[in-house]
XYZ file of C-alpha atoms in Angstrom:
166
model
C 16.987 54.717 7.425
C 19.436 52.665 9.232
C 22.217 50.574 7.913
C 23.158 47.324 9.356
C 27.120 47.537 8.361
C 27.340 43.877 9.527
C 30.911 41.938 10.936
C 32.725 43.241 7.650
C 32.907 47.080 9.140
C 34.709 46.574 10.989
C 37.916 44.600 9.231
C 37.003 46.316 6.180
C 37.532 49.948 8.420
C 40.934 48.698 10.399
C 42.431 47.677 5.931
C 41.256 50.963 5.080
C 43.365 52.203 8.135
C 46.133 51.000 8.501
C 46.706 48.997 4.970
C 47.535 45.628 4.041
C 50.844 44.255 5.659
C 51.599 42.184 2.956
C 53.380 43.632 0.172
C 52.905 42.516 -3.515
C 56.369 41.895 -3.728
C 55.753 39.308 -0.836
C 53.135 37.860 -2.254
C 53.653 37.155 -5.981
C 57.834 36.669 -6.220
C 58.754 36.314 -9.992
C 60.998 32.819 -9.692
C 64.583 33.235 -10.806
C 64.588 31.521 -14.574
C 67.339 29.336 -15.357
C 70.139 30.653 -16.373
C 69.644 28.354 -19.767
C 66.359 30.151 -20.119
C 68.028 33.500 -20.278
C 70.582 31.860 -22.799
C 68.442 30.717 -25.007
C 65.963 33.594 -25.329
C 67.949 35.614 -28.082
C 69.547 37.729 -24.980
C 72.923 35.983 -25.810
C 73.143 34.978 -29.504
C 75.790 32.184 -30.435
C 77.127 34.640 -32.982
C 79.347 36.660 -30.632
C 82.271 34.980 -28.966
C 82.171 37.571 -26.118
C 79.454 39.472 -24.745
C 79.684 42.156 -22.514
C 76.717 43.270 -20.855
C 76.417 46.928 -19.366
C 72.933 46.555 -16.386
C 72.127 50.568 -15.651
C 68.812 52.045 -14.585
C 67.270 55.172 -15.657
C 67.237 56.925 -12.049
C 70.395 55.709 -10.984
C 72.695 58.197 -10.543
C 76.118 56.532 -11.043
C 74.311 54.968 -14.264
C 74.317 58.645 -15.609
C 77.456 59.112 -14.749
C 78.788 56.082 -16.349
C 77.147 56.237 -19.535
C 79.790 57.899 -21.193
C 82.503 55.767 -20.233
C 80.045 53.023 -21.560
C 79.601 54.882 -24.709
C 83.661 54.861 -24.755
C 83.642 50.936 -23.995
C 81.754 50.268 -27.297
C 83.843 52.400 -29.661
C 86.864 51.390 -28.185
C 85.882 47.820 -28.734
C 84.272 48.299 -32.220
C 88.077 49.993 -33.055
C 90.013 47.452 -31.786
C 91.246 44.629 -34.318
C 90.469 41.427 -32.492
C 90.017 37.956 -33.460
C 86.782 37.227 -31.372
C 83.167 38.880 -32.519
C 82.543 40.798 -29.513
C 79.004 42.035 -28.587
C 77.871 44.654 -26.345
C 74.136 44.558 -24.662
C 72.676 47.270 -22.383
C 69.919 45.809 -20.235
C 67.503 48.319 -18.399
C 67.178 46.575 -14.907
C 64.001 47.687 -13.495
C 63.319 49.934 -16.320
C 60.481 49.608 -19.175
C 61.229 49.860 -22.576
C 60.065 53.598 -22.429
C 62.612 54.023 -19.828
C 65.202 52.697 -21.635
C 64.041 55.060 -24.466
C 64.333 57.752 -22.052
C 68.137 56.917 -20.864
C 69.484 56.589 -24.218
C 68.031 59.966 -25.655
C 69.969 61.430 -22.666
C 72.551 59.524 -22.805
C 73.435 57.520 -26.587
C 75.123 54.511 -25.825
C 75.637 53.360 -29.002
C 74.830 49.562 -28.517
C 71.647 47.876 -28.199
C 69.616 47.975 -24.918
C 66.753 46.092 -23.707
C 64.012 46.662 -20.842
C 64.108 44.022 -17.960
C 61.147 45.378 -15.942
C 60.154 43.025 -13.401
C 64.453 42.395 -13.358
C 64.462 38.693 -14.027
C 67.974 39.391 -15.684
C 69.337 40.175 -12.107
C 68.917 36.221 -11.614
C 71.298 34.216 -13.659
C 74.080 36.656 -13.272
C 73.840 37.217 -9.491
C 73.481 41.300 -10.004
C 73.670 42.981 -6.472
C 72.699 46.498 -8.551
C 73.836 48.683 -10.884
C 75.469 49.801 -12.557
C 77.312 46.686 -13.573
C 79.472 45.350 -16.626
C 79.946 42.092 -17.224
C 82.509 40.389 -19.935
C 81.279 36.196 -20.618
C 83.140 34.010 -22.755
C 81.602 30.490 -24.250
C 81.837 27.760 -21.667
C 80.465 24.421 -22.593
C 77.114 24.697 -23.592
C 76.586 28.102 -21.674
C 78.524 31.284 -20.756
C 80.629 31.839 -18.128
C 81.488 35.395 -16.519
C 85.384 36.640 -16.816
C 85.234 39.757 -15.626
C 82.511 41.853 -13.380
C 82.913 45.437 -12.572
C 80.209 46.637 -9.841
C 79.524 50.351 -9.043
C 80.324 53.511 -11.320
C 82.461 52.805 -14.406
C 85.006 55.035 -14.429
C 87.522 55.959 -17.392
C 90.456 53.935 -15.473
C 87.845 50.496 -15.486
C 87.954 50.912 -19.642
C 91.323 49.059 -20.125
C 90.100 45.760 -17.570
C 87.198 45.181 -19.908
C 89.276 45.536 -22.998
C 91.565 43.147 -21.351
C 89.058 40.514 -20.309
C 88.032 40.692 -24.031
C 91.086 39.622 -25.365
C-alpha cells in the first residue's frame, strides 16, 4: 500500500526537526498590570502603614542564603516598639504555591508568603531578580518605595530596613 504524505511532509518533518523558533514566552507575554491593580488586590492592605516585601525564589541560591537574615528582619521588626503597623510579605517570584510550601519548610520565615507564578509582581515594582526587599510607605492614593535592597541580604543590610521603617 502506498501513502501519498502530501505538501504537509514535508513542513510537518523540518518542525519535527528542528522545532518551532518561536518561544511561548514570545508569543503569549503576560502584560504588566497596573501598579493600582496590584494595590488593590489584597497584596497591600490599607491596614499597615509600611510594608516590606521580601521577592525570593525557591532555586535561587542567594534566596537560601538569605532566608535567615529574613527570618531575623521579621522578629526584629515584630520586637521593635514603633508607632507605624508594619507588615512583612514574602512573594514567591516564579514559584507556585507548592514551591513556596517547599521554601518555607526549609527555610521558616515567619511572615506570610504568596506564589507569583507567571511573576506579574516583578511589574509594578521594577524587580531586576531576586532576592529583593523592598520597604513602601503610603503615598497619595498608592505606595511609594523608600528603600530597595537587591542581591543577598546579609546580616549588615538588617539595620537599613529597620531604618527605612522608622
Amino acid at each position: 500500500m502506498i501513502v501519498k504524505t502530501g505538501w504537509l511532509a514535508i513542513p510537518a518533518s523540518l518542525l519535527l526537526l528542528f522545532g518551532c523558533q518561536t518561544s511561548i514566552e514570545e508569543s503569549t507575554q503576560v502584560a504588566a498590570p497596573a501598579k493600582e491593580e496590584i494595590l488593590s488586590h489584597e497584596i497591600l492592605t490599607p491596614d499597615a502603614d509600611v510594608w516590606v516585601l521580601t521577592f525570593f525564589d525557591l532555586y535561587c541560591v542567594a534566596c537560601q542564603q538569605s532566608a535567615d537574615n529574613f527570618a531575623k528582619l521579621n522578629t526584629m521588626l515584630s520586637e521593635q516598639p514603633m508607632d507605624e503597623t508594619v507588615r512583612v510579605l514574602g512573594i514567591g517570584t516564579g514559584d507556585t504555591a507548592f514551591e513556596v510550601e517547599v521554601f518555607l519548610k526549609r527555610y521558616p520565615l515567619g511572615y506570610r508568603c504568596i506564589p507569583d507564578p507567571d511573576t506579574a509582581l516583578k511589574y509594578p515594582f521594577s524587580l531586576r531578580g531576586t532576592p529583593t526587599v523592598l520597604v513602601l510607605k503610603p503615598s497619595g492614593n498608592g505606595w511609594r518605595e523608600v528603600y530597595r535592597h537587591e542581591g543577598r541580604f546579609r546580616s549588615d543590610d538588617l539595620n537599613m530596613v529597620l531604618e527605612s521603617v522608622r
